[in-house]
N, CA, C and O atoms as a DFTB+ gen file, in Angstrom:
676 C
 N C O
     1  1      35.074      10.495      21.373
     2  2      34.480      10.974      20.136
     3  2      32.963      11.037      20.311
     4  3      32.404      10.017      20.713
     5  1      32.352      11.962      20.090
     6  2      31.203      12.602      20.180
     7  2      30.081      11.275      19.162
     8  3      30.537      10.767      18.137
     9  1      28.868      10.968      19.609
    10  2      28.631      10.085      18.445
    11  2      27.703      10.685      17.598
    12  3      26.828      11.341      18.164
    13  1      27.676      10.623      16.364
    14  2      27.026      10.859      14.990
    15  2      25.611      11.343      15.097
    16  3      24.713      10.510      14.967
    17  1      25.282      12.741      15.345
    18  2      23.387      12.412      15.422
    19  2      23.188      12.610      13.301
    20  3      23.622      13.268      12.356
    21  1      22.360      11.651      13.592
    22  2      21.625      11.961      12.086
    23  2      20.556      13.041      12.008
    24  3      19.404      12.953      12.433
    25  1      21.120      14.065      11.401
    26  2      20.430      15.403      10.972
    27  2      19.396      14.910       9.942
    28  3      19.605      13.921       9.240
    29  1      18.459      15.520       9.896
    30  2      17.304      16.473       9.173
    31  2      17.280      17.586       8.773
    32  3      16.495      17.745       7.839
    33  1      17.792      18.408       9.072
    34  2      17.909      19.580       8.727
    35  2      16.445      20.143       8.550
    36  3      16.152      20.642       7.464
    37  1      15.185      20.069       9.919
    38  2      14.177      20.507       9.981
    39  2      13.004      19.552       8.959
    40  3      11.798      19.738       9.124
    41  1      13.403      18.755       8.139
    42  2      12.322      18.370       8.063
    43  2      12.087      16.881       8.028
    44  3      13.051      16.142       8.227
    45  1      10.474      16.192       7.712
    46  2      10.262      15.204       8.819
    47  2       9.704      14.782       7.898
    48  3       9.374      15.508       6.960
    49  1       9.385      13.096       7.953
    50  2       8.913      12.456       7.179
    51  2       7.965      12.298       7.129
    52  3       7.343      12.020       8.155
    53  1       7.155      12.420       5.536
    54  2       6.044      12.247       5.380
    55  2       4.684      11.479       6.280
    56  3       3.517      11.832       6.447
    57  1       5.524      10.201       6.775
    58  2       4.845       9.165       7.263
    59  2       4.430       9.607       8.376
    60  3       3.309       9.622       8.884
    61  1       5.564      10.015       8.763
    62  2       5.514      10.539      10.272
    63  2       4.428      11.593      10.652
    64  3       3.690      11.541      11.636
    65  1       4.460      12.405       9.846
    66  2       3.784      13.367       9.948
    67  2       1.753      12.951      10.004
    68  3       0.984      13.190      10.935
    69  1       1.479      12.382       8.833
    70  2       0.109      11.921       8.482
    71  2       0.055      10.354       9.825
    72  3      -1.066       9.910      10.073
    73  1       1.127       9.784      10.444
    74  2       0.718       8.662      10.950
    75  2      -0.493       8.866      11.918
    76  3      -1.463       8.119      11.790
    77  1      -0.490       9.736      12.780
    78  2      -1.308      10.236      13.891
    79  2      -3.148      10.194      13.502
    80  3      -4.208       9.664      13.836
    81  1      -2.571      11.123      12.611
    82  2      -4.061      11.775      11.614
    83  2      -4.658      10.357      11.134
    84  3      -5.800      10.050      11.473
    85  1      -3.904       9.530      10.372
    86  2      -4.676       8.424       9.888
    87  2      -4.555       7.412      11.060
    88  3      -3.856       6.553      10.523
    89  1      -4.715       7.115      11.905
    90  2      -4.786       6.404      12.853
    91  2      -5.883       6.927      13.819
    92  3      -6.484       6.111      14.518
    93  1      -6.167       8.242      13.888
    94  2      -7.429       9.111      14.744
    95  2      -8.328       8.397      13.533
    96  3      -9.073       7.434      13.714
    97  1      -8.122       9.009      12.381
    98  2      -9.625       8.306      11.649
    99  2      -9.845       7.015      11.400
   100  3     -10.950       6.474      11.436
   101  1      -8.812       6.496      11.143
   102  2      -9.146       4.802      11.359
   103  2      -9.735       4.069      12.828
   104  3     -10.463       3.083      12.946
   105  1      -9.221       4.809      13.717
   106  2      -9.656       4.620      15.266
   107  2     -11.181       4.779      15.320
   108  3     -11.985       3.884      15.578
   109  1     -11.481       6.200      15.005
   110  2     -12.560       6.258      14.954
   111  2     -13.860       5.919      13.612
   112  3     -14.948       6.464      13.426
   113  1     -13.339       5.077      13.044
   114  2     -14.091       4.184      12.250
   115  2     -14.217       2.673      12.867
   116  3     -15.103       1.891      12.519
   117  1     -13.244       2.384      13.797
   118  2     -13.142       0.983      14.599
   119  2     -11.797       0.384      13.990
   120  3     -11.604      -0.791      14.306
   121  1     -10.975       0.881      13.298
   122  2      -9.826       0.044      12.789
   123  2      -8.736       0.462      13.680
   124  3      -8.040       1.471      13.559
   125  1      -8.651      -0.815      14.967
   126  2      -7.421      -0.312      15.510
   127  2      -6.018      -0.239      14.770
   128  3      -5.081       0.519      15.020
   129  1      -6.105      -1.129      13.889
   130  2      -4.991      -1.271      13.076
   131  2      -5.230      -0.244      11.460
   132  3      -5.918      -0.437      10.457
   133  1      -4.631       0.452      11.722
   134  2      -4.543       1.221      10.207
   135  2      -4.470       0.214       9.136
   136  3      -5.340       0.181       8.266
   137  1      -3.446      -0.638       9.151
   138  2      -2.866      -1.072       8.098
   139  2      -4.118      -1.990       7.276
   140  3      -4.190      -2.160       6.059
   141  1      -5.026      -2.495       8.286
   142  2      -5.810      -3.163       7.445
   143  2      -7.033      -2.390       6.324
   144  3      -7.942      -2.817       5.612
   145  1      -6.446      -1.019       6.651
   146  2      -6.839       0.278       5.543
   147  2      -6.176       0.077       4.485
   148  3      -6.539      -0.501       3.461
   149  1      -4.996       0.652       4.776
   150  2      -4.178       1.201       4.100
   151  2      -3.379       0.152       2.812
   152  3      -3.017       0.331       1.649
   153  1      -3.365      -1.106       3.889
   154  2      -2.366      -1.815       3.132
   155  2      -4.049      -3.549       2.829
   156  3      -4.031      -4.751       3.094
   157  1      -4.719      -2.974       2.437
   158  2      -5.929      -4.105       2.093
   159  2      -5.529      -5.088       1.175
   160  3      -5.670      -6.300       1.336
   161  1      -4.866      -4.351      -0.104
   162  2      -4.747      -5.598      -0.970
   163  2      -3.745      -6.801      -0.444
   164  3      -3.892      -7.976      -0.782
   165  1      -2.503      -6.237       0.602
   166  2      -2.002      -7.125       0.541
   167  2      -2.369      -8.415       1.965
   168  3      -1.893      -9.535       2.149
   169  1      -3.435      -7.593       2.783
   170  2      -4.341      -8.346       3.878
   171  2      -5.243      -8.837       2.947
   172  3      -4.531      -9.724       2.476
   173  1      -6.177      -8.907       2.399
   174  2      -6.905      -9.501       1.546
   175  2      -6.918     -10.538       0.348
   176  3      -7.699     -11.488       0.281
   177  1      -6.144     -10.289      -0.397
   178  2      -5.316     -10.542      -1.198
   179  2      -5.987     -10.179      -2.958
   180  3      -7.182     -10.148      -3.252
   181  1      -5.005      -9.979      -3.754
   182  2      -5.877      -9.310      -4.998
   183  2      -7.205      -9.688      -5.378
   184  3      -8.011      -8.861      -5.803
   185  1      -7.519     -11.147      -5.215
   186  2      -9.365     -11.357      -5.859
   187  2     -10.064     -10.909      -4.733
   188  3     -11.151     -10.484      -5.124
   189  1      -9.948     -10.798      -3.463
   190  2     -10.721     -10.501      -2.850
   191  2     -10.743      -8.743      -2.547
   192  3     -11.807      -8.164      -2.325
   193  1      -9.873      -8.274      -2.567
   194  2      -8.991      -6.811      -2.534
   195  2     -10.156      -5.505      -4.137
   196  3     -10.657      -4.385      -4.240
   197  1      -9.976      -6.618      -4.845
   198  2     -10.216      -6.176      -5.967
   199  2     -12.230      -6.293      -6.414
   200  3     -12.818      -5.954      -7.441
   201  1     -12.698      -6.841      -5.265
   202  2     -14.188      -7.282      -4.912
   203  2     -14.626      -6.352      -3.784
   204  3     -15.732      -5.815      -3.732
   205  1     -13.797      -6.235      -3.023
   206  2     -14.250      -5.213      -1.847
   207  2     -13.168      -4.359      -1.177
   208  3     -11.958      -4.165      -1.064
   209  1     -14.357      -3.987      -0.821
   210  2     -13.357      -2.799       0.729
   211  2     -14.124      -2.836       2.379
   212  3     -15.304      -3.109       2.599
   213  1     -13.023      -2.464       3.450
   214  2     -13.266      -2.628       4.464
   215  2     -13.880      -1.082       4.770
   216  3     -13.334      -0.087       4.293
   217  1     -14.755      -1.025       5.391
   218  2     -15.796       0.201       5.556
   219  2     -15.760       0.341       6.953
   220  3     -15.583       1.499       7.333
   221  1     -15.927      -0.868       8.181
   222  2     -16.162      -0.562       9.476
   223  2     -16.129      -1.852      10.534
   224  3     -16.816      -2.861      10.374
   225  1     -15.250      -1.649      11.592
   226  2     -15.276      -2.472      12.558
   227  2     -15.783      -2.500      13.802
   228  3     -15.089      -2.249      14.787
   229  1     -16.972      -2.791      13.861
   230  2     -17.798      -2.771      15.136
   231  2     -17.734      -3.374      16.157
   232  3     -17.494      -4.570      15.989
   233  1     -17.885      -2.950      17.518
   234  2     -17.566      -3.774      18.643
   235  2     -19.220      -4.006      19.300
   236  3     -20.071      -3.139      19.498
   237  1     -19.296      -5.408      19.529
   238  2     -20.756      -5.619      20.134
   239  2     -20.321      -5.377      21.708
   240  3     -19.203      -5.341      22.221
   241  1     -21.441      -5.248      22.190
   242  2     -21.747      -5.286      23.785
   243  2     -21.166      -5.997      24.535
   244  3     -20.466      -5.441      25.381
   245  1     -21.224      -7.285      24.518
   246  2     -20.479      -8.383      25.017
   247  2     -19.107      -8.949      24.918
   248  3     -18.655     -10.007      25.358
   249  1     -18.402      -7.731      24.050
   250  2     -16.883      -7.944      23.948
   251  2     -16.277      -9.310      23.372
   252  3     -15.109      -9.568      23.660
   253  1     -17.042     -10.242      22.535
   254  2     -16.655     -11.081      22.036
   255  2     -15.990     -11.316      20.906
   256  3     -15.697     -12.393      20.385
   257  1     -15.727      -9.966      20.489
   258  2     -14.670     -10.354      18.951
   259  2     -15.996      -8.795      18.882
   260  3     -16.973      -8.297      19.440
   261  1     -14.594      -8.594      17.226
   262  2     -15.602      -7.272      16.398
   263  2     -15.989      -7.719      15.326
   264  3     -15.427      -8.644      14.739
   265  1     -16.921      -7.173      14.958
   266  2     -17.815      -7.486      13.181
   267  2     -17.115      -6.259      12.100
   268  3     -17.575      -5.119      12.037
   269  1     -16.100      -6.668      11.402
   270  2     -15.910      -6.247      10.042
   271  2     -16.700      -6.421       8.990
   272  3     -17.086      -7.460       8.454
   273  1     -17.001      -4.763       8.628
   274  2     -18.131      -4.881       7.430
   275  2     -17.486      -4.575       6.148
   276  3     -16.648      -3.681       6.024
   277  1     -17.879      -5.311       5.226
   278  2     -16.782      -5.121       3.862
   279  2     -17.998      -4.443       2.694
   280  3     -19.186      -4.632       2.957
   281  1     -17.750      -3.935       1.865
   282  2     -18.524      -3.133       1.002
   283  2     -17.793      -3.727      -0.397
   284  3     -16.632      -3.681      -0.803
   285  1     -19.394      -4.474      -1.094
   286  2     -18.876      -4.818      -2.114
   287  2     -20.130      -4.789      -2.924
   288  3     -21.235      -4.635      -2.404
   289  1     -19.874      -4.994      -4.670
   290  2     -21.160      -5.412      -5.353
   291  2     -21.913      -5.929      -5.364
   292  3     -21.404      -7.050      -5.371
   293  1     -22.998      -6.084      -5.375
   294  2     -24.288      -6.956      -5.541
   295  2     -23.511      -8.097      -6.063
   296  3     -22.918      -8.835      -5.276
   297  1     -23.473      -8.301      -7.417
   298  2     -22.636      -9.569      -7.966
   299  2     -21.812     -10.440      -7.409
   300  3     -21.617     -11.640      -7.602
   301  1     -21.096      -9.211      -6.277
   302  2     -19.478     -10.078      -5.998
   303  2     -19.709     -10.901      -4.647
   304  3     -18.902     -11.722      -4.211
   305  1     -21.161     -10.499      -3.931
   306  2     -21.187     -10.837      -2.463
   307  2     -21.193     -12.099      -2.632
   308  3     -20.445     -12.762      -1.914
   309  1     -21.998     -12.747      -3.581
   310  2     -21.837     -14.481      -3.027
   311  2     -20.412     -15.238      -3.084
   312  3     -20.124     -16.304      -2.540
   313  1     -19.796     -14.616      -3.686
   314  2     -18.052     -15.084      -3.882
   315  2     -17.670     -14.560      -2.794
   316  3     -17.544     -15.465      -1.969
   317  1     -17.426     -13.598      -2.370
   318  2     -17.178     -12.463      -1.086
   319  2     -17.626     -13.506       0.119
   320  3     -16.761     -13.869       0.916
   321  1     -19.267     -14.084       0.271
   322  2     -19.375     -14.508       1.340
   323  2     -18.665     -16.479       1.367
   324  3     -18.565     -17.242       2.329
   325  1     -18.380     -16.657       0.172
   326  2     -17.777     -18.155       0.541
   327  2     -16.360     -18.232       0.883
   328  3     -15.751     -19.191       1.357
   329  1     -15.828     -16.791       0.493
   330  2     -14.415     -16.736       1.132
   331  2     -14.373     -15.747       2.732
   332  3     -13.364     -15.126       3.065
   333  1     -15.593     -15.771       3.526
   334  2     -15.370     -14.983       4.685
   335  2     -14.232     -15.969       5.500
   336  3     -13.088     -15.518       5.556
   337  1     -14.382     -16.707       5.853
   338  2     -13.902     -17.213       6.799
   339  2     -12.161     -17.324       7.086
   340  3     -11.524     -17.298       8.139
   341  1     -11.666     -17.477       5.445
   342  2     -10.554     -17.569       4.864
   343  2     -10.116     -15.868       5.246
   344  3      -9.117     -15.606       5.916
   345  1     -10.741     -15.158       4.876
   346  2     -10.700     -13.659       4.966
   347  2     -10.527     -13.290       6.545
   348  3      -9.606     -12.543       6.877
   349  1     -11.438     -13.831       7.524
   350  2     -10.927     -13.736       8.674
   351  2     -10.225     -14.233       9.549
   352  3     -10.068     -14.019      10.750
   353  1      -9.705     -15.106       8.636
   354  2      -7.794     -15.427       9.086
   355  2      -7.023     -14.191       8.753
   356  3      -6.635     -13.234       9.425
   357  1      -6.942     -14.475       7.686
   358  2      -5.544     -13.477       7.176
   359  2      -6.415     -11.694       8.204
   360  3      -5.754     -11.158       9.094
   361  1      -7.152     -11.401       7.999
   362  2      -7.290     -10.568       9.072
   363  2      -6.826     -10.705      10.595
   364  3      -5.842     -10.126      11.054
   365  1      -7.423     -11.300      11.101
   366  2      -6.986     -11.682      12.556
   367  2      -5.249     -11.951      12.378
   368  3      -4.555     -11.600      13.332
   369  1      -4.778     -12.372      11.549
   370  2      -3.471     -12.323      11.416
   371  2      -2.774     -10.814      12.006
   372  3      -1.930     -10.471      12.835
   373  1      -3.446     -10.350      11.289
   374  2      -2.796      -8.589      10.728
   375  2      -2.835      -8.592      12.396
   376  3      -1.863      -8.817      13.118
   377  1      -3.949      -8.342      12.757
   378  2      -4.634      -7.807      14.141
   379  2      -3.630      -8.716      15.351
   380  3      -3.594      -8.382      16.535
   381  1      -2.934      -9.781      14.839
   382  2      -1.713     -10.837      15.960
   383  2      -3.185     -11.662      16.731
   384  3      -3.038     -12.702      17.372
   385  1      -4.090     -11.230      16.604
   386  2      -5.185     -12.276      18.061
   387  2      -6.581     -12.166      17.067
   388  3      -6.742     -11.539      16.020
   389  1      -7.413     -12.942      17.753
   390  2      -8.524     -13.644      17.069
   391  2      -9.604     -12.179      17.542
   392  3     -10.445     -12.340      18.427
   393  1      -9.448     -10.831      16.855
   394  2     -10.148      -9.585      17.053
   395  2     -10.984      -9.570      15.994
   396  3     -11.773      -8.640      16.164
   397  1     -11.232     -10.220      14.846
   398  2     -12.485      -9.978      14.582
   399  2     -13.518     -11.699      14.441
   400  3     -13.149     -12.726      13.872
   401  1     -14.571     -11.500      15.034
   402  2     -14.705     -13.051      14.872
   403  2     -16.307     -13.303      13.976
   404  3     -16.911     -14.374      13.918
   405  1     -16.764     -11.892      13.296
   406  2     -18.214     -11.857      12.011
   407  2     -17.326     -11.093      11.231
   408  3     -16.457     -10.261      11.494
   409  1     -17.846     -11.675      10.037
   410  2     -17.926     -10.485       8.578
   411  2     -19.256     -10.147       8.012
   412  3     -20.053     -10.957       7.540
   413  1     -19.382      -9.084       8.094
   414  2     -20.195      -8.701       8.195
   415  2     -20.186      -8.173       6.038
   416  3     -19.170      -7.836       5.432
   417  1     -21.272      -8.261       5.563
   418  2     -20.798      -7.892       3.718
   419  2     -22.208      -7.126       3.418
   420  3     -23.323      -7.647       3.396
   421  1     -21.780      -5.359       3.128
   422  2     -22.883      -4.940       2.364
   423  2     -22.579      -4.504       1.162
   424  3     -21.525      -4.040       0.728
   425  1     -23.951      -4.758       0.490
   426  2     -23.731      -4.154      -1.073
   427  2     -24.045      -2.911      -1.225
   428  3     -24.660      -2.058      -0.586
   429  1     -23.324      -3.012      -2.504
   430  2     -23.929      -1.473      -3.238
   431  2     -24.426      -1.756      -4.419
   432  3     -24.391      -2.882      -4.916
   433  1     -24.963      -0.673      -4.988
   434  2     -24.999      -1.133      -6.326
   435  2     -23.740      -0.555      -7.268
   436  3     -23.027       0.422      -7.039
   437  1     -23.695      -1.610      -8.566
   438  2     -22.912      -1.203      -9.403
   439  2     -22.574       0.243     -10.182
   440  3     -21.742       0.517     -11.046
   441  1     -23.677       1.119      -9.433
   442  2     -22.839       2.540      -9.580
   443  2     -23.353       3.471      -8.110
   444  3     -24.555       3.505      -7.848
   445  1     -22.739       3.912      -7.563
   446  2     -22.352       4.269      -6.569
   447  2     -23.279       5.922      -6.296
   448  3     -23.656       6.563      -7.276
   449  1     -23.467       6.288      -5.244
   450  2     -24.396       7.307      -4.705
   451  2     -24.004       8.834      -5.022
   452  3     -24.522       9.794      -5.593
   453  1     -22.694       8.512      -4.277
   454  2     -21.580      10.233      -4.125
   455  2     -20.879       9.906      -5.282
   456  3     -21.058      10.524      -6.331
   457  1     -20.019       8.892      -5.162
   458  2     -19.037       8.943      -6.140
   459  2     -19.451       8.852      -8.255
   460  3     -18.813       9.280      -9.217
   461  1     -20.521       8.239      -8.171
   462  2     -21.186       8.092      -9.469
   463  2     -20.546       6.533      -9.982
   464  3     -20.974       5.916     -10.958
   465  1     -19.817       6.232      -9.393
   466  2     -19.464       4.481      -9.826
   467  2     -18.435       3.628      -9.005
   468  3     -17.234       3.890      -8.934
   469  1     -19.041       2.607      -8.415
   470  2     -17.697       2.383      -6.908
   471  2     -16.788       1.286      -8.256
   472  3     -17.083       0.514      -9.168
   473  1     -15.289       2.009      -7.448
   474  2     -14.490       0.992      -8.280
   475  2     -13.455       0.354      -7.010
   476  3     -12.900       0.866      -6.037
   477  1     -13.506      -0.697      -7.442
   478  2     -12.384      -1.227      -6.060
   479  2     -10.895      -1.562      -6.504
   480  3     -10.125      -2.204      -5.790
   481  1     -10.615      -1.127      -7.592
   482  2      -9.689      -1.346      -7.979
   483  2      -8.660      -0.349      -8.022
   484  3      -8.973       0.698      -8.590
   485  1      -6.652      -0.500      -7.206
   486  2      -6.410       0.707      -6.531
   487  2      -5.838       1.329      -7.854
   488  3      -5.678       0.807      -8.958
   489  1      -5.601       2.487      -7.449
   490  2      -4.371       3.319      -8.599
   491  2      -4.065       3.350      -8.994
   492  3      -3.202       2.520      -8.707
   493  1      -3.677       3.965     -10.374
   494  2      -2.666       2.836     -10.591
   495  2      -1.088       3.710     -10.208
   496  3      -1.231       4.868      -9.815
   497  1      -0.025       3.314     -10.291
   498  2       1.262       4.068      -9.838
   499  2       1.329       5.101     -10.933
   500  3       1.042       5.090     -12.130
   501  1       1.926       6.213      -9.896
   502  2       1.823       7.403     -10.707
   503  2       2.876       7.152     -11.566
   504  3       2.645       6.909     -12.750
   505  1       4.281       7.184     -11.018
   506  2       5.528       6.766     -11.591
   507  2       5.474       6.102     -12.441
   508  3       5.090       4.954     -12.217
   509  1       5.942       6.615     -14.280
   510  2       6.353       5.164     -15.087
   511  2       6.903       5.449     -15.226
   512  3       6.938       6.665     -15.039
   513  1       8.510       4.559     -15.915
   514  2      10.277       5.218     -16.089
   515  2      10.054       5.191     -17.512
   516  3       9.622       4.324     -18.272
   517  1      10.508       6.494     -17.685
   518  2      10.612       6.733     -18.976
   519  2      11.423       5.474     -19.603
   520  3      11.928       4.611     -18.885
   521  1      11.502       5.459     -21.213
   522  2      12.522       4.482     -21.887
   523  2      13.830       5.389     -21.911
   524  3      13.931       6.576     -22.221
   525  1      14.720       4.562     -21.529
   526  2      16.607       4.562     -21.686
   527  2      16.562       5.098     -23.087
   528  3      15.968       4.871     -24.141
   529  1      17.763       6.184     -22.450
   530  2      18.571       7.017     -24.031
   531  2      19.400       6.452     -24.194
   532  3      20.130       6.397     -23.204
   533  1      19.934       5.603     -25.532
   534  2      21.193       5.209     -25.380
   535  2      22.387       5.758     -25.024
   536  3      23.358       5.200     -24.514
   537  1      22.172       7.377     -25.463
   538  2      23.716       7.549     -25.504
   539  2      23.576       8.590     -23.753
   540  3      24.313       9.484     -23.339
   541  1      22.534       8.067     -23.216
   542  2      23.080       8.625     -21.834
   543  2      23.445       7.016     -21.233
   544  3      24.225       6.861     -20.294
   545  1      22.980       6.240     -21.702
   546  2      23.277       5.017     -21.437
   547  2      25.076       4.523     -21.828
   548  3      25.862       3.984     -21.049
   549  1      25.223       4.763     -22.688
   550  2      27.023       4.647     -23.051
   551  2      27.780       5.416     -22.596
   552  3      28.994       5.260     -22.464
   553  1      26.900       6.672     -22.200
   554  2      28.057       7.776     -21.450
   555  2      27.853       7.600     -19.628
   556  3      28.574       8.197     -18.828
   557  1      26.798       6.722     -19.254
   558  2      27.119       6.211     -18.081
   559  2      27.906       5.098     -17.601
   560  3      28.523       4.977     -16.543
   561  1      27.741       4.155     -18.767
   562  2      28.712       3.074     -18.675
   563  2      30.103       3.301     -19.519
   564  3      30.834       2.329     -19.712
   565  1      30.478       4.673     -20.049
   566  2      31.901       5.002     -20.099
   567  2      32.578       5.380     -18.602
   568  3      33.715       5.006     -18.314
   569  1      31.661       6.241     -17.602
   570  2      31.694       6.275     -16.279
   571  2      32.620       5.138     -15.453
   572  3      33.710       5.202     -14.883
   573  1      31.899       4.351     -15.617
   574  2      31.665       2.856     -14.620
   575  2      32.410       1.952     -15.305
   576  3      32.816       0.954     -14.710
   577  1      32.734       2.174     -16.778
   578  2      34.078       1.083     -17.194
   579  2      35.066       0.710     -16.238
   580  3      34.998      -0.396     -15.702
   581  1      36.267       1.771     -15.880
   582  2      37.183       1.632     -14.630
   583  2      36.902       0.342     -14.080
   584  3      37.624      -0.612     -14.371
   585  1      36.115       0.247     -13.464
   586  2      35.675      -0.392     -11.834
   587  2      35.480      -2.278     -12.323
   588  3      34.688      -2.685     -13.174
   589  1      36.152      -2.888     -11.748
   590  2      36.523      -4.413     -12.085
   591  2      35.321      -5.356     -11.589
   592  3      35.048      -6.328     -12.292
   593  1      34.533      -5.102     -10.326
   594  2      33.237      -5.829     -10.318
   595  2      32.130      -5.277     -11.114
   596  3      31.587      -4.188     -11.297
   597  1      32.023      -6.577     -11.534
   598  2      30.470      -6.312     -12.554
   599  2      29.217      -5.917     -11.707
   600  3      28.520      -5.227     -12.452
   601  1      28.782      -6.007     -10.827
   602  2      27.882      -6.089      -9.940
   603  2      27.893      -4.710      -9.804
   604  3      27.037      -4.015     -10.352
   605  1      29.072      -4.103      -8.904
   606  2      29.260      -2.252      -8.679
   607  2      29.342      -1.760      -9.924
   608  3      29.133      -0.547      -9.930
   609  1      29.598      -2.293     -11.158
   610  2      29.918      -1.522     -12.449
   611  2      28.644      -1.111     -13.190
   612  3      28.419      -0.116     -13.880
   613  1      27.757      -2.306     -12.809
   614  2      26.249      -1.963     -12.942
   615  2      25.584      -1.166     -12.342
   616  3      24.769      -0.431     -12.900
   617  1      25.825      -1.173     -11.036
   618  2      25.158      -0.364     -10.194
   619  2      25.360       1.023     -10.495
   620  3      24.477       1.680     -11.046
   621  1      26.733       1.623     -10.089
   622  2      27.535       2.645     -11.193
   623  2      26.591       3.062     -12.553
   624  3      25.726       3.930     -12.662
   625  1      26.809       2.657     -12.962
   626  2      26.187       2.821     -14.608
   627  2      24.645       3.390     -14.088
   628  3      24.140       4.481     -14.354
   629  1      24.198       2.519     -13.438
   630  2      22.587       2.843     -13.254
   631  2      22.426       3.990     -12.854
   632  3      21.640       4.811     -13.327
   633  1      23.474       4.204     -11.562
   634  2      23.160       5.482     -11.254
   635  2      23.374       6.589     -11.335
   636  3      22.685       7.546     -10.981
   637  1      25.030       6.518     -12.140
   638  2      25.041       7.668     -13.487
   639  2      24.098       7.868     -14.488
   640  3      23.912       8.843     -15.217
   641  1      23.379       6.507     -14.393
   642  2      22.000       6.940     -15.538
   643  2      20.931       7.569     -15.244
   644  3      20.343       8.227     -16.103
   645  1      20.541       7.487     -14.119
   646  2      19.781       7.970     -13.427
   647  2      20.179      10.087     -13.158
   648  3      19.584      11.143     -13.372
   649  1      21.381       9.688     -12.648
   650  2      21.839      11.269     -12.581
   651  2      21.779      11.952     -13.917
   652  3      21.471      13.143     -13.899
   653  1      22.041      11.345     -15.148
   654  2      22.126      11.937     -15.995
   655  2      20.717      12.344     -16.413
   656  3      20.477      13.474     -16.837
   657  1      19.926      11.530     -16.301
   658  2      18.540      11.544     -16.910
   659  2      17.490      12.621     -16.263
   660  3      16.573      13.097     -16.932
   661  1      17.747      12.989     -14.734
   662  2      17.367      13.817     -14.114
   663  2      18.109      15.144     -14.268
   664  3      17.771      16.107     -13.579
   665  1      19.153      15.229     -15.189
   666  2      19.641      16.835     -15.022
   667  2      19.465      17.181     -16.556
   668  3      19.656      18.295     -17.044
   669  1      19.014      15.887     -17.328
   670  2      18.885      16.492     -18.437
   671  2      16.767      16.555     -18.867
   672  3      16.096      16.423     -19.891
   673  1      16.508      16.791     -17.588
   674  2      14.687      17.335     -17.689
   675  2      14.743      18.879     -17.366
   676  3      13.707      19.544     -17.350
């Protein structure tokens, strides 16, 4: 028996596609690791995430570790600089080896040059779920009655609710 290829049917995942691209520009900003871009709040962690951003990782001459420079408020740097050290753990974490060994912290001011006001705070999610219709809600769980585990009967239900809710936009 022939084994199973998993089709696409031509097309490719998002990730896949942009991984390259954001990894050339993170490279060439000094971030060998993307993720400590991409995924900051959860390398940082929200008070510090929410105080700054990582701007640039420099390599000195002497190859002794790199200097991460973080970009934050005037206000926030003295908090910013009593948690460096703590900060370059959980970094060097990300990185698996002791790759950055300065933090380096510049300010800005509280309104910003290009942008007209730096905010460090991310996105918020585009996605909110609408509120439940009841009666697509009773006509999904008329669906999913049948079925004797509660666990699949829920699941069921949900995702007749879901189907329903998307064919009726």
């Amino acid at each position: 028996m022939p084994s199973r290829r998993a089709s696409t049917k031509g097309f490719a995942r998002t990730s896949s596609l942009l991984t390259q691209r954001i990894r050339a520009a993170s490279e060439s900003r000094g971030f060998a690791q993307s993720r400590l871009l991409t995924q900051w709040t959860e390398v940082a962690g929200e008070a510090i995430a929410a105080m700054s951003r990582p701007v640039e990782v420099s390599y000195g001459r002497g190859g002794m570790g790199a200097t991460l420079t973080l970009l934050t408020t005037g206000s926030n740097a003295p908090v910013l600089e009593m948690e460096k050290e703590k900060l370059r753990a959980r970094v060097n974490a990300v990185y698996g080896y002791n790759a950055i060994a300065r933090i380096r912290i510049t300010q800005t001011a509280p309104t910003g040059f290009a942008e007209g006001q730096v905010d460090f705070t991310p996105a918020p999610k585009r996605h909110q779920p609408q509120p439940a219709d009841p009666a697509v809600q009773r006509k999904a769980e008329s669906f999913a009655k049948p079925v004797e585990d509660d666990g699949l009967r829920r699941a069921l239900a949900q995702l007749g609710e879901n189907i329903l809710n998307r064919s009726n936009r």
